[in-house]
Amino acid sequence: MTAELEARIELAQAVERGASVLSSRVVEAFLNVPRHPFVPAFYRRDGAKYVPTRGHNDAWLRAVYADDVLVTEVGGVHVEDAPDCGVTGVATSSSTAPGLMAEMLDALDVRPADRVWEIGTGTGYNAALLCHLAGAATVTTVDRTARLVDAAQGRLHEVGFAPAVLRADGAGTPPAGGPFDRIIATCAVRRVPTAWLEQCVTGGVIVAPIGNALGGGAVVHLTKLPDGGGGGGGGGDGPIH
Ligand SMILES: C[S@@+](CC[C@H](N)C(=O)[O-])C[C@H]1O[C@@H](n2cnc3c(N)ncnc32)[C@H](O)[C@@H]1O
């Protein structure tokens, strides 16, 4: 068994152990989809700076398959374009911690052939997991910049998935491919935009982190109601219209 496969199995086991309940389909997705092709480099914090870590060595592999967030863009500077001395600023894109991804994917309850819209492609790793769960033909993922979507699309192709990867503002005009059975945001939102409810089929599910931070905080989990609103919980206390 290769070191990469061993690390991937350990991560899937850690993700399963860390969650109170996790569907076997989500655990299988983590077993089947490698994380390392999506994070050939990431930033590590060094005082006030974010310094790029590159290279396929043991330390890199351990970090890639740890249940941790990996920052990949700071102040709009993609880690693969960063100088070796590092950059300062605020993290603007990352690969979410796998444990949190697993809980969100579990809440999303993706079925084969579901039409899925992901807001926040980032590295493309979560999109790859969505492709494994739904099938790539019905997955659409969007992010803010050409740099992010081009890199993610290339890596998704490398691992054998060809979903629609688009540069778009998730708060703007919804992409083609809807209405969607499942909508997931990987960036935090203050409230679920009306457009997402409109783009979701009745009985469909929306999952999003609520708050201001990149990725973290409480997660809202809504089911689209026949009256057009959303019922659910996690980040809210009743229907959201
Ligand atoms: C936590 S990261 C993405 C994690 C990603 N799913 C992964 O597996 O790597 C959140 C992403 O949301 C993107 N984002 C933030 N606001 C957005 C918006 N309004 N529309 C689309 N993407 C957005 C950021 O650029 C960032 O790449």
PDB file of C-alpha atoms and ligand atoms in Angstrom:
ATOM      1  CA  MET A   1       0.000   0.000   0.000  1.00  0.00           C
ATOM      2  CA  THR A   2       1.365   3.453  -0.849  1.00  0.00           C
ATOM      3  CA  ALA A   3       1.934   6.059   1.862  1.00  0.00           C
ATOM      4  CA  GLU A   4      -0.709   8.229   0.202  1.00  0.00           C
ATOM      5  CA  LEU A   5      -3.358   5.497   0.302  1.00  0.00           C
ATOM      6  CA  GLU A   6      -2.497   4.643   3.894  1.00  0.00           C
ATOM      7  CA  ALA A   7      -2.840   8.323   4.867  1.00  0.00           C
ATOM      8  CA  ARG A   8      -6.146   8.582   3.001  1.00  0.00           C
ATOM      9  CA  ILE A   9      -7.583   5.553   4.815  1.00  0.00           C
ATOM     10  CA  GLU A  10      -6.451   6.981   8.160  1.00  0.00           C
ATOM     11  CA  LEU A  11      -8.154  10.285   7.359  1.00  0.00           C
ATOM     12  CA  ALA A  12     -11.422   8.545   6.409  1.00  0.00           C
ATOM     13  CA  GLN A  13     -11.280   6.590   9.683  1.00  0.00           C
ATOM     14  CA  ALA A  14     -10.557   9.752  11.685  1.00  0.00           C
ATOM     15  CA  VAL A  15     -13.443  11.569   9.987  1.00  0.00           C
ATOM     16  CA  GLU A  16     -15.773   8.663  10.797  1.00  0.00           C
ATOM     17  CA  ARG A  17     -14.603   8.511  14.440  1.00  0.00           C
ATOM     18  CA  GLY A  18     -14.943  12.277  14.849  1.00  0.00           C
ATOM     19  CA  ALA A  19     -18.586  12.440  13.793  1.00  0.00           C
ATOM     20  CA  SER A  20     -21.488  11.293  15.949  1.00  0.00           C
ATOM     21  CA  VAL A  21     -23.216   9.743  12.940  1.00  0.00           C
ATOM     22  CA  LEU A  22     -21.927   9.660   9.373  1.00  0.00           C
ATOM     23  CA  SER A  23     -23.448   7.830   6.435  1.00  0.00           C
ATOM     24  CA  SER A  24     -21.316   5.077   4.960  1.00  0.00           C
ATOM     25  CA  ARG A  25     -21.627   6.801   1.557  1.00  0.00           C
ATOM     26  CA  VAL A  26     -19.815   9.871   2.901  1.00  0.00           C
ATOM     27  CA  VAL A  27     -17.074   7.735   4.480  1.00  0.00           C
ATOM     28  CA  GLU A  28     -16.690   5.856   1.180  1.00  0.00           C
ATOM     29  CA  ALA A  29     -16.327   9.163  -0.649  1.00  0.00           C
ATOM     30  CA  PHE A  30     -13.399  10.101   1.624  1.00  0.00           C
ATOM     31  CA  LEU A  31     -11.875   6.668   1.020  1.00  0.00           C
ATOM     32  CA  ASN A  32     -12.198   6.972  -2.754  1.00  0.00           C
ATOM     33  CA  VAL A  33     -11.291  10.597  -3.433  1.00  0.00           C
ATOM     34  CA  PRO A  34      -7.691  11.657  -2.762  1.00  0.00           C
ATOM     35  CA  ARG A  35      -7.073  15.102  -1.211  1.00  0.00           C
ATOM     36  CA  HIS A  36      -3.429  15.513  -2.230  1.00  0.00           C
ATOM     37  CA  PRO A  37      -3.991  16.342  -5.940  1.00  0.00           C
ATOM     38  CA  PHE A  38      -6.036  19.384  -4.832  1.00  0.00           C
ATOM     39  CA  VAL A  39      -3.427  20.818  -2.473  1.00  0.00           C
ATOM     40  CA  PRO A  40       0.014  20.528  -4.087  1.00  0.00           C
ATOM     41  CA  ALA A  41       0.828  23.612  -2.000  1.00  0.00           C
ATOM     42  CA  PHE A  42      -0.736  25.427   0.919  1.00  0.00           C
ATOM     43  CA  TYR A  43       0.178  28.231   3.297  1.00  0.00           C
ATOM     44  CA  ARG A  44       1.389  27.690   6.832  1.00  0.00           C
ATOM     45  CA  ARG A  45       1.302  30.475   9.401  1.00  0.00           C
ATOM     46  CA  ASP A  46       4.680  31.910  10.443  1.00  0.00           C
ATOM     47  CA  GLY A  47       4.086  34.848  12.770  1.00  0.00           C
ATOM     48  CA  ALA A  48       2.288  37.555  10.813  1.00  0.00           C
ATOM     49  CA  LYS A  49       3.057  35.847   7.514  1.00  0.00           C
ATOM     50  CA  TYR A  50       1.589  33.032   5.485  1.00  0.00           C
ATOM     51  CA  VAL A  51       4.473  31.051   3.969  1.00  0.00           C
ATOM     52  CA  PRO A  52       3.966  28.555   1.124  1.00  0.00           C
ATOM     53  CA  THR A  53       4.631  24.868   1.790  1.00  0.00           C
ATOM     54  CA  ARG A  54       5.291  23.026  -1.441  1.00  0.00           C
ATOM     55  CA  GLY A  55       6.667  19.691  -2.353  1.00  0.00           C
ATOM     56  CA  HIS A  56       5.692  16.093  -2.121  1.00  0.00           C
ATOM     57  CA  ASN A  57       7.544  15.072   1.023  1.00  0.00           C
ATOM     58  CA  ASP A  58       6.411  13.230   4.159  1.00  0.00           C
ATOM     59  CA  ALA A  59       5.577  16.387   6.122  1.00  0.00           C
ATOM     60  CA  TRP A  60       3.450  17.673   3.238  1.00  0.00           C
ATOM     61  CA  LEU A  61       1.601  14.347   2.964  1.00  0.00           C
ATOM     62  CA  ARG A  62       0.923  14.252   6.725  1.00  0.00           C
ATOM     63  CA  ALA A  63      -0.470  17.798   6.642  1.00  0.00           C
ATOM     64  CA  VAL A  64      -2.600  17.065   3.568  1.00  0.00           C
ATOM     65  CA  TYR A  65      -4.228  14.049   5.226  1.00  0.00           C
ATOM     66  CA  ALA A  66      -4.694  15.669   8.657  1.00  0.00           C
ATOM     67  CA  ASP A  67      -8.169  16.810   9.650  1.00  0.00           C
ATOM     68  CA  ASP A  68      -7.191  20.452   9.281  1.00  0.00           C
ATOM     69  CA  VAL A  69      -7.999  23.424   7.134  1.00  0.00           C
ATOM     70  CA  LEU A  70      -5.320  24.182   4.518  1.00  0.00           C
ATOM     71  CA  VAL A  71      -5.170  27.833   3.448  1.00  0.00           C
ATOM     72  CA  THR A  72      -4.556  28.208  -0.285  1.00  0.00           C
ATOM     73  CA  GLU A  73      -5.192  31.909  -0.974  1.00  0.00           C
ATOM     74  CA  VAL A  74      -4.303  34.956   1.138  1.00  0.00           C
ATOM     75  CA  GLY A  75      -5.464  38.442   0.196  1.00  0.00           C
ATOM     76  CA  GLY A  76      -6.227  37.119  -3.274  1.00  0.00           C
ATOM     77  CA  VAL A  77      -2.698  35.648  -3.753  1.00  0.00           C
ATOM     78  CA  HIS A  78      -2.986  31.987  -4.720  1.00  0.00           C
ATOM     79  CA  VAL A  79      -0.374  29.928  -2.879  1.00  0.00           C
ATOM     80  CA  GLU A  80       1.037  28.631  -6.171  1.00  0.00           C
ATOM     81  CA  ASP A  81       1.814  32.247  -7.182  1.00  0.00           C
ATOM     82  CA  ALA A  82       3.235  33.269  -3.800  1.00  0.00           C
ATOM     83  CA  PRO A  83       6.892  34.212  -3.219  1.00  0.00           C
ATOM     84  CA  ASP A  84       8.856  31.767  -1.036  1.00  0.00           C
ATOM     85  CA  CYS A  85       9.169  34.472   1.667  1.00  0.00           C
ATOM     86  CA  GLY A  86       5.383  34.441   2.080  1.00  0.00           C
ATOM     87  CA  VAL A  87       2.617  37.032   2.132  1.00  0.00           C
ATOM     88  CA  THR A  88       0.575  38.892   4.720  1.00  0.00           C
ATOM     89  CA  GLY A  89      -3.161  39.394   4.690  1.00  0.00           C
ATOM     90  CA  VAL A  90      -6.406  37.594   5.314  1.00  0.00           C
ATOM     91  CA  ALA A  91      -7.107  34.032   4.163  1.00  0.00           C
ATOM     92  CA  THR A  92      -9.496  34.198   1.206  1.00  0.00           C
ATOM     93  CA  SER A  93      -9.601  30.548   0.121  1.00  0.00           C
ATOM     94  CA  SER A  94      -8.793  27.213   1.698  1.00  0.00           C
ATOM     95  CA  SER A  95      -9.491  23.514   1.733  1.00  0.00           C
ATOM     96  CA  THR A  96     -11.966  23.127   4.591  1.00  0.00           C
ATOM     97  CA  ALA A  97     -11.114  20.709   7.435  1.00  0.00           C
ATOM     98  CA  PRO A  98     -12.302  17.258   6.261  1.00  0.00           C
ATOM     99  CA  GLY A  99     -14.297  16.617   9.460  1.00  0.00           C
ATOM    100  CA  LEU A 100     -16.433  19.702   8.835  1.00  0.00           C
ATOM    101  CA  MET A 101     -16.753  18.825   5.135  1.00  0.00           C
ATOM    102  CA  ALA A 102     -17.988  15.352   6.108  1.00  0.00           C
ATOM    103  CA  GLU A 103     -20.632  16.727   8.459  1.00  0.00           C
ATOM    104  CA  MET A 104     -21.861  19.164   5.812  1.00  0.00           C
ATOM    105  CA  LEU A 105     -21.930  16.449   3.136  1.00  0.00           C
ATOM    106  CA  ASP A 106     -23.812  14.163   5.495  1.00  0.00           C
ATOM    107  CA  ALA A 107     -26.407  16.883   6.152  1.00  0.00           C
ATOM    108  CA  LEU A 108     -26.671  17.495   2.395  1.00  0.00           C
ATOM    109  CA  ASP A 109     -27.621  13.833   1.860  1.00  0.00           C
ATOM    110  CA  VAL A 110     -26.524  13.684  -1.793  1.00  0.00           C
ATOM    111  CA  ARG A 111     -28.008  10.859  -3.889  1.00  0.00           C
ATOM    112  CA  PRO A 112     -26.780   9.553  -7.262  1.00  0.00           C
ATOM    113  CA  ALA A 113     -27.854  11.881 -10.118  1.00  0.00           C
ATOM    114  CA  ASP A 114     -28.863  14.705  -7.761  1.00  0.00           C
ATOM    115  CA  ARG A 115     -28.378  18.116  -9.388  1.00  0.00           C
ATOM    116  CA  VAL A 116     -25.905  19.799  -7.030  1.00  0.00           C
ATOM    117  CA  TRP A 117     -24.781  23.440  -6.890  1.00  0.00           C
ATOM    118  CA  GLU A 118     -21.690  24.188  -4.806  1.00  0.00           C
ATOM    119  CA  ILE A 119     -20.869  27.812  -3.985  1.00  0.00           C
ATOM    120  CA  GLY A 120     -17.129  28.065  -3.226  1.00  0.00           C
ATOM    121  CA  THR A 121     -15.101  25.636  -5.363  1.00  0.00           C
ATOM    122  CA  GLY A 122     -11.830  26.515  -3.632  1.00  0.00           C
ATOM    123  CA  THR A 123      -9.364  23.718  -4.333  1.00  0.00           C
ATOM    124  CA  GLY A 124     -12.033  21.467  -5.876  1.00  0.00           C
ATOM    125  CA  TYR A 125     -11.693  18.709  -3.244  1.00  0.00           C
ATOM    126  CA  ASN A 126     -15.245  19.058  -1.933  1.00  0.00           C
ATOM    127  CA  ALA A 127     -16.498  19.236  -5.541  1.00  0.00           C
ATOM    128  CA  ALA A 128     -14.718  15.933  -6.192  1.00  0.00           C
ATOM    129  CA  LEU A 129     -16.474  14.368  -3.202  1.00  0.00           C
ATOM    130  CA  LEU A 130     -19.786  15.705  -4.568  1.00  0.00           C
ATOM    131  CA  CYS A 131     -18.962  14.168  -7.966  1.00  0.00           C
ATOM    132  CA  HIS A 132     -18.315  10.837  -6.270  1.00  0.00           C
ATOM    133  CA  LEU A 133     -21.669  11.027  -4.470  1.00  0.00           C
ATOM    134  CA  ALA A 134     -23.896  12.418  -7.246  1.00  0.00           C
ATOM    135  CA  GLY A 135     -21.986  11.787 -10.484  1.00  0.00           C
ATOM    136  CA  ALA A 136     -20.038  14.619 -12.115  1.00  0.00           C
ATOM    137  CA  ALA A 137     -22.592  15.240 -14.880  1.00  0.00           C
ATOM    138  CA  THR A 138     -25.032  16.877 -12.471  1.00  0.00           C
ATOM    139  CA  VAL A 139     -22.583  18.864 -10.329  1.00  0.00           C
ATOM    140  CA  THR A 140     -22.027  22.606 -10.830  1.00  0.00           C
ATOM    141  CA  THR A 141     -19.476  24.456  -8.725  1.00  0.00           C
ATOM    142  CA  VAL A 142     -18.678  28.180  -8.752  1.00  0.00           C
ATOM    143  CA  ASP A 143     -16.005  30.454  -7.285  1.00  0.00           C
ATOM    144  CA  ARG A 144     -15.026  34.122  -7.525  1.00  0.00           C
ATOM    145  CA  THR A 145     -11.828  34.029  -9.597  1.00  0.00           C
ATOM    146  CA  ALA A 146     -10.540  32.480 -12.799  1.00  0.00           C
ATOM    147  CA  ARG A 147      -7.337  31.479 -10.932  1.00  0.00           C
ATOM    148  CA  LEU A 148      -9.281  29.350  -8.473  1.00  0.00           C
ATOM    149  CA  VAL A 149     -11.712  27.780 -10.923  1.00  0.00           C
ATOM    150  CA  ASP A 150      -9.036  27.023 -13.548  1.00  0.00           C
ATOM    151  CA  ALA A 151      -6.803  25.278 -10.989  1.00  0.00           C
ATOM    152  CA  ALA A 152      -9.730  23.350  -9.497  1.00  0.00           C
ATOM    153  CA  GLN A 153     -11.030  22.275 -12.898  1.00  0.00           C
ATOM    154  CA  GLY A 154      -7.614  20.964 -13.932  1.00  0.00           C
ATOM    155  CA  ARG A 155      -7.302  18.949 -10.725  1.00  0.00           C
ATOM    156  CA  LEU A 156     -10.822  17.589 -10.974  1.00  0.00           C
ATOM    157  CA  HIS A 157      -9.948  16.354 -14.473  1.00  0.00           C
ATOM    158  CA  GLU A 158      -6.750  14.762 -13.131  1.00  0.00           C
ATOM    159  CA  VAL A 159      -8.782  12.623 -10.744  1.00  0.00           C
ATOM    160  CA  GLY A 160     -11.347  11.787 -13.421  1.00  0.00           C
ATOM    161  CA  PHE A 161     -14.225  14.195 -12.779  1.00  0.00           C
ATOM    162  CA  ALA A 162     -15.647  16.771 -15.217  1.00  0.00           C
ATOM    163  CA  PRO A 163     -18.348  18.768 -13.425  1.00  0.00           C
ATOM    164  CA  ALA A 164     -19.301  22.308 -14.546  1.00  0.00           C
ATOM    165  CA  VAL A 165     -16.712  24.594 -12.889  1.00  0.00           C
ATOM    166  CA  LEU A 166     -17.627  28.232 -13.367  1.00  0.00           C
ATOM    167  CA  ARG A 167     -16.366  31.633 -12.365  1.00  0.00           C
ATOM    168  CA  ALA A 168     -19.391  33.256 -10.760  1.00  0.00           C
ATOM    169  CA  ASP A 169     -20.577  35.059  -7.662  1.00  0.00           C
ATOM    170  CA  GLY A 170     -22.704  32.642  -5.666  1.00  0.00           C
ATOM    171  CA  ALA A 171     -24.789  35.578  -4.499  1.00  0.00           C
ATOM    172  CA  GLY A 172     -25.475  36.637  -8.107  1.00  0.00           C
ATOM    173  CA  THR A 173     -27.270  35.005 -11.007  1.00  0.00           C
ATOM    174  CA  PRO A 174     -27.594  31.244 -10.471  1.00  0.00           C
ATOM    175  CA  PRO A 175     -25.763  29.042 -12.993  1.00  0.00           C
ATOM    176  CA  ALA A 176     -27.431  26.859 -15.628  1.00  0.00           C
ATOM    177  CA  GLY A 177     -28.126  23.312 -14.512  1.00  0.00           C
ATOM    178  CA  GLY A 178     -30.883  24.123 -12.029  1.00  0.00           C
ATOM    179  CA  PRO A 179     -33.224  23.846 -10.385  1.00  0.00           C
ATOM    180  CA  PHE A 180     -31.035  21.955  -7.945  1.00  0.00           C
ATOM    181  CA  ASP A 181     -31.789  19.078  -5.601  1.00  0.00           C
ATOM    182  CA  ARG A 182     -28.912  20.023  -3.334  1.00  0.00           C
ATOM    183  CA  ILE A 183     -27.187  23.384  -2.741  1.00  0.00           C
ATOM    184  CA  ILE A 184     -24.065  23.674  -0.586  1.00  0.00           C
ATOM    185  CA  ALA A 185     -22.031  26.764   0.260  1.00  0.00           C
ATOM    186  CA  THR A 186     -18.504  26.282   1.516  1.00  0.00           C
ATOM    187  CA  CYS A 187     -18.110  30.011   2.285  1.00  0.00           C
ATOM    188  CA  ALA A 188     -19.943  31.505   5.235  1.00  0.00           C
ATOM    189  CA  VAL A 189     -23.068  33.561   4.546  1.00  0.00           C
ATOM    190  CA  ARG A 190     -24.980  35.881   6.878  1.00  0.00           C
ATOM    191  CA  ARG A 191     -28.285  34.499   5.657  1.00  0.00           C
ATOM    192  CA  VAL A 192     -29.371  32.095   2.953  1.00  0.00           C
ATOM    193  CA  PRO A 193     -30.007  34.171  -0.207  1.00  0.00           C
ATOM    194  CA  THR A 194     -33.563  34.025  -1.588  1.00  0.00           C
ATOM    195  CA  ALA A 195     -32.117  32.991  -4.963  1.00  0.00           C
ATOM    196  CA  TRP A 196     -30.854  29.730  -3.430  1.00  0.00           C
ATOM    197  CA  LEU A 197     -34.319  28.879  -2.136  1.00  0.00           C
ATOM    198  CA  GLU A 198     -35.758  29.745  -5.556  1.00  0.00           C
ATOM    199  CA  GLN A 199     -33.191  27.500  -7.260  1.00  0.00           C
ATOM    200  CA  CYS A 200     -33.880  24.560  -4.946  1.00  0.00           C
ATOM    201  CA  VAL A 201     -36.597  22.011  -5.741  1.00  0.00           C
ATOM    202  CA  THR A 202     -39.325  21.374  -3.180  1.00  0.00           C
ATOM    203  CA  GLY A 203     -37.944  18.808  -0.742  1.00  0.00           C
ATOM    204  CA  GLY A 204     -34.414  19.743  -1.776  1.00  0.00           C
ATOM    205  CA  VAL A 205     -31.699  20.554   0.772  1.00  0.00           C
ATOM    206  CA  ILE A 206     -29.501  23.611   1.329  1.00  0.00           C
ATOM    207  CA  VAL A 207     -26.448  23.467   3.625  1.00  0.00           C
ATOM    208  CA  ALA A 208     -24.304  26.498   4.425  1.00  0.00           C
ATOM    209  CA  PRO A 209     -22.036  27.803   7.169  1.00  0.00           C
ATOM    210  CA  ILE A 210     -23.586  30.837   8.798  1.00  0.00           C
ATOM    211  CA  GLY A 211     -21.305  33.594  10.064  1.00  0.00           C
ATOM    212  CA  ASN A 212     -18.553  35.826   8.809  1.00  0.00           C
ATOM    213  CA  ALA A 213     -15.549  33.536   8.885  1.00  0.00           C
ATOM    214  CA  LEU A 214     -14.221  31.518   5.958  1.00  0.00           C
ATOM    215  CA  GLY A 215     -15.873  28.155   6.249  1.00  0.00           C
ATOM    216  CA  GLY A 216     -16.317  27.854  10.040  1.00  0.00           C
ATOM    217  CA  GLY A 217     -19.094  28.555  12.536  1.00  0.00           C
ATOM    218  CA  ALA A 218     -22.592  27.146  12.725  1.00  0.00           C
ATOM    219  CA  VAL A 219     -23.998  25.239   9.789  1.00  0.00           C
ATOM    220  CA  VAL A 220     -27.550  25.833   8.603  1.00  0.00           C
ATOM    221  CA  HIS A 221     -29.440  22.914   7.077  1.00  0.00           C
ATOM    222  CA  LEU A 222     -32.708  23.746   5.286  1.00  0.00           C
ATOM    223  CA  THR A 223     -35.255  21.696   3.420  1.00  0.00           C
ATOM    224  CA  LYS A 224     -37.231  23.595   0.769  1.00  0.00           C
ATOM    225  CA  LEU A 225     -40.890  23.690   1.738  1.00  0.00           C
ATOM    226  CA  PRO A 226     -43.840  23.545  -0.675  1.00  0.00           C
ATOM    227  CA  ASP A 227     -44.686  27.210   0.167  1.00  0.00           C
ATOM    228  CA  GLY A 228     -41.293  28.281  -1.198  1.00  0.00           C
ATOM    229  CA  GLY A 229     -39.642  28.849   2.188  1.00  0.00           C
ATOM    230  CA  GLY A 230     -37.054  26.751   3.956  1.00  0.00           C
ATOM    231  CA  GLY A 231     -37.503  24.773   7.162  1.00  0.00           C
ATOM    232  CA  GLY A 232     -34.689  23.373   9.187  1.00  0.00           C
ATOM    233  CA  GLY A 233     -32.120  24.161  11.758  1.00  0.00           C
ATOM    234  CA  GLY A 234     -28.535  24.408  12.756  1.00  0.00           C
ATOM    235  CA  GLY A 235     -28.160  28.117  12.217  1.00  0.00           C
ATOM    236  CA  GLY A 236     -31.737  29.299  12.465  1.00  0.00           C
ATOM    237  CA  ASP A 237     -34.764  28.856  14.655  1.00  0.00           C
ATOM    238  CA  GLY A 238     -37.590  28.342  12.195  1.00  0.00           C
ATOM    239  CA  PRO A 239     -38.632  28.829   8.608  1.00  0.00           C
ATOM    240  CA  ILE A 240     -36.557  31.260   6.544  1.00  0.00           C
ATOM    241  CA  HIS A 241     -38.418  33.114   3.783  1.00  0.00           C
TER     242      HIS A 241
HETATM  243  C1  LIG B   1     -13.517  27.336   2.391  1.00  0.00           C
HETATM  244  S1  LIG B   1     -13.180  27.778   0.741  1.00  0.00           S
HETATM  245  C2  LIG B   1     -13.621  26.461  -0.276  1.00  0.00           C
HETATM  246  C3  LIG B   1     -13.473  25.039   0.130  1.00  0.00           C
HETATM  247  C4  LIG B   1     -13.641  24.143  -1.036  1.00  0.00           C
HETATM  248  N1  LIG B   1     -14.953  23.640  -1.159  1.00  0.00           N
HETATM  249  C5  LIG B   1     -12.592  23.071  -1.073  1.00  0.00           C
HETATM  250  O1  LIG B   1     -12.915  21.883  -0.960  1.00  0.00           O
HETATM  251  O2  LIG B   1     -11.438  23.416  -1.242  1.00  0.00           O
HETATM  252  C6  LIG B   1     -14.528  28.885   0.361  1.00  0.00           C
HETATM  253  C7  LIG B   1     -14.507  29.390  -1.041  1.00  0.00           C
HETATM  254  O3  LIG B   1     -15.653  30.201  -1.243  1.00  0.00           O
HETATM  255  C8  LIG B   1     -15.323  31.156  -2.209  1.00  0.00           C
HETATM  256  N2  LIG B   1     -16.300  32.249  -2.165  1.00  0.00           N
HETATM  257  C9  LIG B   1     -16.447  33.221  -1.216  1.00  0.00           C
HETATM  258  N3  LIG B   1     -17.465  34.034  -1.550  1.00  0.00           N
HETATM  259  C10 LIG B   1     -17.973  33.574  -2.714  1.00  0.00           C
HETATM  260  C11 LIG B   1     -19.030  34.004  -3.553  1.00  0.00           C
HETATM  261  N4  LIG B   1     -19.767  35.067  -3.260  1.00  0.00           N
HETATM  262  N5  LIG B   1     -19.275  33.292  -4.673  1.00  0.00           N
HETATM  263  C12 LIG B   1     -18.530  32.199  -4.994  1.00  0.00           C
HETATM  264  N6  LIG B   1     -17.523  31.748  -4.235  1.00  0.00           N
HETATM  265  C13 LIG B   1     -17.241  32.421  -3.111  1.00  0.00           C
HETATM  266  C14 LIG B   1     -13.911  31.577  -1.834  1.00  0.00           C
HETATM  267  O4  LIG B   1     -13.251  32.154  -2.927  1.00  0.00           O
HETATM  268  C15 LIG B   1     -13.313  30.258  -1.407  1.00  0.00           C
HETATM  269  O5  LIG B   1     -12.614  29.646  -2.469  1.00  0.00           O
END
